[in-house]
mmCIF file of C-alpha atoms in Angstrom:
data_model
loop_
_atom_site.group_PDB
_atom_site.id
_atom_site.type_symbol
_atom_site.label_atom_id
_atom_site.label_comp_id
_atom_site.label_asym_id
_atom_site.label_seq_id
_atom_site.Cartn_x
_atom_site.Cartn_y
_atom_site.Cartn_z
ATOM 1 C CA UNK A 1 -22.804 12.709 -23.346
ATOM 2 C CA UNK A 2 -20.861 15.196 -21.593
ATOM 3 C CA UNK A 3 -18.110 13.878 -19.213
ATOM 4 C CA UNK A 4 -18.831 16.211 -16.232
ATOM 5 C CA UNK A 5 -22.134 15.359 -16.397
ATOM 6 C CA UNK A 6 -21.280 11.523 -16.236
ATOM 7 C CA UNK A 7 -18.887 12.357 -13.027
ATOM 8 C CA UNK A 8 -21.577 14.487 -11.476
ATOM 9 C CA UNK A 9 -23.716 11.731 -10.396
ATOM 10 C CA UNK A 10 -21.596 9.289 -8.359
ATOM 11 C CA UNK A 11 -20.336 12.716 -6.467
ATOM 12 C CA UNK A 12 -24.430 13.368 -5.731
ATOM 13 C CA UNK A 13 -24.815 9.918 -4.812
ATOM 14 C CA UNK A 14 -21.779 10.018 -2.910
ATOM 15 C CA UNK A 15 -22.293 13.436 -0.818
ATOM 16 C CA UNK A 16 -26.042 12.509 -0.618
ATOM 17 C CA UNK A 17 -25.304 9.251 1.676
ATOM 18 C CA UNK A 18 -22.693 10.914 3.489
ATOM 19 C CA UNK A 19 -25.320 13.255 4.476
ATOM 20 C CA UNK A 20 -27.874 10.983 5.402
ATOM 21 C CA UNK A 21 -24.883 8.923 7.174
ATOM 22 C CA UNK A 22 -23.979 12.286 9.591
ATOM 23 C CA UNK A 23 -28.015 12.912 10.297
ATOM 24 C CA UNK A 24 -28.378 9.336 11.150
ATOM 25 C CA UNK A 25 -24.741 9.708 13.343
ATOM 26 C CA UNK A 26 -26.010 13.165 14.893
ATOM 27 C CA UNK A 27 -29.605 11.622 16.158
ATOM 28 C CA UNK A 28 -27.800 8.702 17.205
ATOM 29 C CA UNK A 29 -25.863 10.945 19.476
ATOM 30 C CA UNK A 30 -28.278 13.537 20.581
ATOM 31 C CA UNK A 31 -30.891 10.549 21.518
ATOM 32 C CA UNK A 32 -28.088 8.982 23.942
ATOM 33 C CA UNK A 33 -26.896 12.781 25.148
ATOM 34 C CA UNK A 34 -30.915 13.132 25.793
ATOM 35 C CA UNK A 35 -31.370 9.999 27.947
ATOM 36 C CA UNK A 36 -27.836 9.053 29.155
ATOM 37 C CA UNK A 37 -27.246 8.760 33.247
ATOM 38 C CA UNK A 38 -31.461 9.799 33.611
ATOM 39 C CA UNK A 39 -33.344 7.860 36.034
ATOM 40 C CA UNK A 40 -36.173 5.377 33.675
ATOM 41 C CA UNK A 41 -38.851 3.345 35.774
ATOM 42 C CA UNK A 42 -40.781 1.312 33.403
ATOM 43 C CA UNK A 43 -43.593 -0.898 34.196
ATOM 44 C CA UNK A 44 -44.421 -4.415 32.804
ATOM 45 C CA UNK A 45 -40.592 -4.218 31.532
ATOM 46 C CA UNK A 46 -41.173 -7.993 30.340
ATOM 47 C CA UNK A 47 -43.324 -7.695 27.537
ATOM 48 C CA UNK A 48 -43.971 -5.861 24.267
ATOM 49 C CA UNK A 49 -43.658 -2.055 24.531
ATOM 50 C CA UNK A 50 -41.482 -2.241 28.370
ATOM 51 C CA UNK A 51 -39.530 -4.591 26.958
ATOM 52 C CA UNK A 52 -38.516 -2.738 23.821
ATOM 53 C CA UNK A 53 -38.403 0.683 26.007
ATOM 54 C CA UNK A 54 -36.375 -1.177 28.144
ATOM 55 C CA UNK A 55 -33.619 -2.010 25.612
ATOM 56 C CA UNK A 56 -33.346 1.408 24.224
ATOM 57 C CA UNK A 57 -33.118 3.225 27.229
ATOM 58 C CA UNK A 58 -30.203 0.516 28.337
ATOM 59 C CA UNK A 59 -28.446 1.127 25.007
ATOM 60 C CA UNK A 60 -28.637 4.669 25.103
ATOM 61 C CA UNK A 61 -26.973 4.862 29.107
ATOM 62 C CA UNK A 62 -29.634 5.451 31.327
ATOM 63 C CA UNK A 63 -30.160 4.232 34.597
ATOM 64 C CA UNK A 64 -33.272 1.570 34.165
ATOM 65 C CA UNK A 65 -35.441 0.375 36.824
ATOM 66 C CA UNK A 66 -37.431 -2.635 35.262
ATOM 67 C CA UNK A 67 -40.646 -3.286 37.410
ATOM 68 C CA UNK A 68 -42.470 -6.176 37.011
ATOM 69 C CA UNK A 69 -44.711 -9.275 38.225
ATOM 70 C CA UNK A 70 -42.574 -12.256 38.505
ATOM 71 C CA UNK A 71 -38.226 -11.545 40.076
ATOM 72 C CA UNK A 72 -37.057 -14.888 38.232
ATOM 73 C CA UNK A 73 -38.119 -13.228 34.741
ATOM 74 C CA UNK A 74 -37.184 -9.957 35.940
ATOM 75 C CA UNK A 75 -33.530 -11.243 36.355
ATOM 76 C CA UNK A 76 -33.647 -13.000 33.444
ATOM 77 C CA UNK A 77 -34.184 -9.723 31.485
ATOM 78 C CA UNK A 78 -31.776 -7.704 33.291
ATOM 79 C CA UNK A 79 -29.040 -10.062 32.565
ATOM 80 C CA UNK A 80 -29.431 -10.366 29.005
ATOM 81 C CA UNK A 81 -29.530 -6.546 28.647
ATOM 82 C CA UNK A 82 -26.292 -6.675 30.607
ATOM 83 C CA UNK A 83 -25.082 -9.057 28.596
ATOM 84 C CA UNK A 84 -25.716 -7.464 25.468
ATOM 85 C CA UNK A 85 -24.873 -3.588 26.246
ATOM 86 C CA UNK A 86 -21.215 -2.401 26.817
ATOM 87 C CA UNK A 87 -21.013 -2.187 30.285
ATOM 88 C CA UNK A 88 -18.576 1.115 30.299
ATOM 89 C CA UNK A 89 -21.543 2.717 28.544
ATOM 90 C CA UNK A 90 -24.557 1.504 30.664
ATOM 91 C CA UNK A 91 -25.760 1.112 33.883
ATOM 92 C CA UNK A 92 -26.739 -2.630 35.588
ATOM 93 C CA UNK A 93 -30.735 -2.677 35.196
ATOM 94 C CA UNK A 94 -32.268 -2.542 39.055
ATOM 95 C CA UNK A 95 -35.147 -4.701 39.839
ATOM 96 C CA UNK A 96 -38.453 -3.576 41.406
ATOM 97 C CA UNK A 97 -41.743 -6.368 42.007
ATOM 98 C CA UNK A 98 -44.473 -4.459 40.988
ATOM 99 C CA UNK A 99 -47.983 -6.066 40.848
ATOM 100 C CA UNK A 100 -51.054 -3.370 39.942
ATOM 101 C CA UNK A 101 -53.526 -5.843 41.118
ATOM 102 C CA UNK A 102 -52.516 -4.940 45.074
ATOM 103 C CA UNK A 103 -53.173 -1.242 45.745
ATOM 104 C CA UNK A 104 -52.167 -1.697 49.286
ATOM 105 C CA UNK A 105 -48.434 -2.351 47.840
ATOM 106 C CA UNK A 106 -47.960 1.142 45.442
ATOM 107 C CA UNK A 107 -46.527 3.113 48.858
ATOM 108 C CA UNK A 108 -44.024 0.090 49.096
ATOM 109 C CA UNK A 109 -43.078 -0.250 45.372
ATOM 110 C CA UNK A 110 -42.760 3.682 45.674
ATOM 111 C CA UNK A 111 -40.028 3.915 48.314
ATOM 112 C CA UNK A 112 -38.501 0.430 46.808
ATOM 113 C CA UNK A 113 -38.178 2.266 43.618
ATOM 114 C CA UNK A 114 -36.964 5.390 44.938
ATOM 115 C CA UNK A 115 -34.247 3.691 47.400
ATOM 116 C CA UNK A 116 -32.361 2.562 43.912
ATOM 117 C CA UNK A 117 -31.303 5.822 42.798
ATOM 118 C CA UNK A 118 -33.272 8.654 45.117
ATOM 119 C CA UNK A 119 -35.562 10.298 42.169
ATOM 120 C CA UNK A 120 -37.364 9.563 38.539
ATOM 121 C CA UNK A 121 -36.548 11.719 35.277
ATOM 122 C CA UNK A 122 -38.842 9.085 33.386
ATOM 123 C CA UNK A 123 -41.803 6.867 34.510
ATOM 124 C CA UNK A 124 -43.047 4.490 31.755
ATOM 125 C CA UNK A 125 -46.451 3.147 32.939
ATOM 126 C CA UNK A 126 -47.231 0.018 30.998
ATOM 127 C CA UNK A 127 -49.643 -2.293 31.553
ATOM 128 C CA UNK A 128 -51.856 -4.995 29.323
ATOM 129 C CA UNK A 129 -54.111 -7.113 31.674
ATOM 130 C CA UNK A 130 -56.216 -8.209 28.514
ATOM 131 C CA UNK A 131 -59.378 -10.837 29.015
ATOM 132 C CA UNK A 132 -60.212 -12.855 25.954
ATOM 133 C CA UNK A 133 -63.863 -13.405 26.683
ATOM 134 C CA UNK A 134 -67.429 -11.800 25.915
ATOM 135 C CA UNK A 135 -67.886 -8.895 27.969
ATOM 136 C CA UNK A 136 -71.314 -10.406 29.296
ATOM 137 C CA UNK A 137 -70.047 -13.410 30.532
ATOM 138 C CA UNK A 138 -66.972 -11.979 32.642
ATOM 139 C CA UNK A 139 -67.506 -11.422 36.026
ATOM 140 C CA UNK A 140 -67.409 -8.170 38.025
ATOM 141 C CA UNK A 141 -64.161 -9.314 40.147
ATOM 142 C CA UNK A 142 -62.299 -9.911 36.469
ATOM 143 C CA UNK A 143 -63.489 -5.949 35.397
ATOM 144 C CA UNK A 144 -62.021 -5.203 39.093
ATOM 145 C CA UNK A 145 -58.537 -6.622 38.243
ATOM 146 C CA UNK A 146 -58.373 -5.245 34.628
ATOM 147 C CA UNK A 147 -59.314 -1.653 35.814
ATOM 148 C CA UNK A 148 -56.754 -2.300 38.812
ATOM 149 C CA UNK A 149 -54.548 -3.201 36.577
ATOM 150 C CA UNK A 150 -54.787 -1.201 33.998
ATOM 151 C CA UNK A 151 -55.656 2.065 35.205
ATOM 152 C CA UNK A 152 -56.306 2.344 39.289
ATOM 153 C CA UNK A 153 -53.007 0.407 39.714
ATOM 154 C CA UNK A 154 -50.668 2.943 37.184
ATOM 155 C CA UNK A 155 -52.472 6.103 38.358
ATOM 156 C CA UNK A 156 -52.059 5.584 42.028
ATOM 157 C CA UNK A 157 -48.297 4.684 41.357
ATOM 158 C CA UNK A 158 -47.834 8.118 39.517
ATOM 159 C CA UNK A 159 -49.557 10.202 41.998
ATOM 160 C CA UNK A 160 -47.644 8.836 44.355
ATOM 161 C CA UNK A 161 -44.124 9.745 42.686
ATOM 162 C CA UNK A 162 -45.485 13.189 41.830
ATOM 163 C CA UNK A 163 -45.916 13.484 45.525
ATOM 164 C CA UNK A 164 -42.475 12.557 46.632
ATOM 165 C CA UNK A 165 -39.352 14.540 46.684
ATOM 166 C CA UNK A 166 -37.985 12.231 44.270
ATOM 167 C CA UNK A 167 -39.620 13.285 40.733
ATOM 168 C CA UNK A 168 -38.148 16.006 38.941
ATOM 169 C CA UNK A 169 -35.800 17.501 42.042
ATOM 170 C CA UNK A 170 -32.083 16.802 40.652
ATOM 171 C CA UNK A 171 -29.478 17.884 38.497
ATOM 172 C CA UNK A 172 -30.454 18.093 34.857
ATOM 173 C CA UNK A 173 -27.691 14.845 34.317
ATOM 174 C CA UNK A 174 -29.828 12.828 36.778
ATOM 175 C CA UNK A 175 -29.604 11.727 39.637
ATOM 176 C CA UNK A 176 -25.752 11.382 41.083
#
């Protein structure tokens, strides 16, 4: 067997992972670039996808709002993404109570939410009100709260941002 040819394939092998190390290395950055010091509101930040949007956006430097049913969990949360994030890179989570079962609230949870940091680059509206249960035997005040919930409740919170001065007018690093 030819020598050069022996030699050629731990230099592929070689030049082949430092290439997929630089593309990982050059997403890494341009995802952090792409959210860092921007403005995230996310909804029902405790659980499944809000939680996990939660932690990236932390990681990658922007400034999260979580939003959420119960304060005591919502702390909870905030400090361990503290805790776990390098706080020269990241911004302290703020808290907003956010409950899409009472309508009457949205204008409140709007200015709360827009008193943090003056504007939104990113609203993440997640919600899961789920009812294990046959569909004939729930009552008409349970389809109420999961459509509140789960639609009414979201919707009325993003018209209401789109309506404010505070979505989309500031400086392309986010709000300052």
């Amino acid at each position: 067997m030819d020598p050069a040819a022996i030699l050629l394939v731990p230099v592929v092998v070689v030049v082949t992972a430092a290439v997929i190390f630089l593309h990982s290395l050059v997403l890494k950055f341009l995802s952090t670039a792409t959210v860092r010091n921007k403005v995230v509101v996310i909804t029902d930040a405790l659980t499944g996808l809000g939680k996990e949007c939660a932690k990236l956006f932390h990681e990658g430097g922007a400034r999260v709002i979580l939003c959420g049913k119960t304060w005591g969990k919502l702390e909870g949360f905030a400090d361990n993404l503290t805790s776990a994030a390098d706080p020269k890179l990241t911004f302290p989570p703020k808290l907003v109570l956010v409950d899409f079962g009472d309508m009457n609230s949205m204008p409140d949870v709007i200015a709360e939410t827009l008193e943090c940091y003056g504007c939104v680059d990113v609203l993440i509206l997640n919600s899961n009100l789920k009812v294990k249960a046959p569909v004939q035997s729930t009552s008409l005040k349970m389809d109420k709260l999961v459509m509140d919930n789960n639609y009414f409740g979201p919707i009325t919170l993003a018209k209401g941002f789109l309506q404010t001065e505070g979505y989309g007018h500031h400086t392309s690093r986010g709000c300052q």
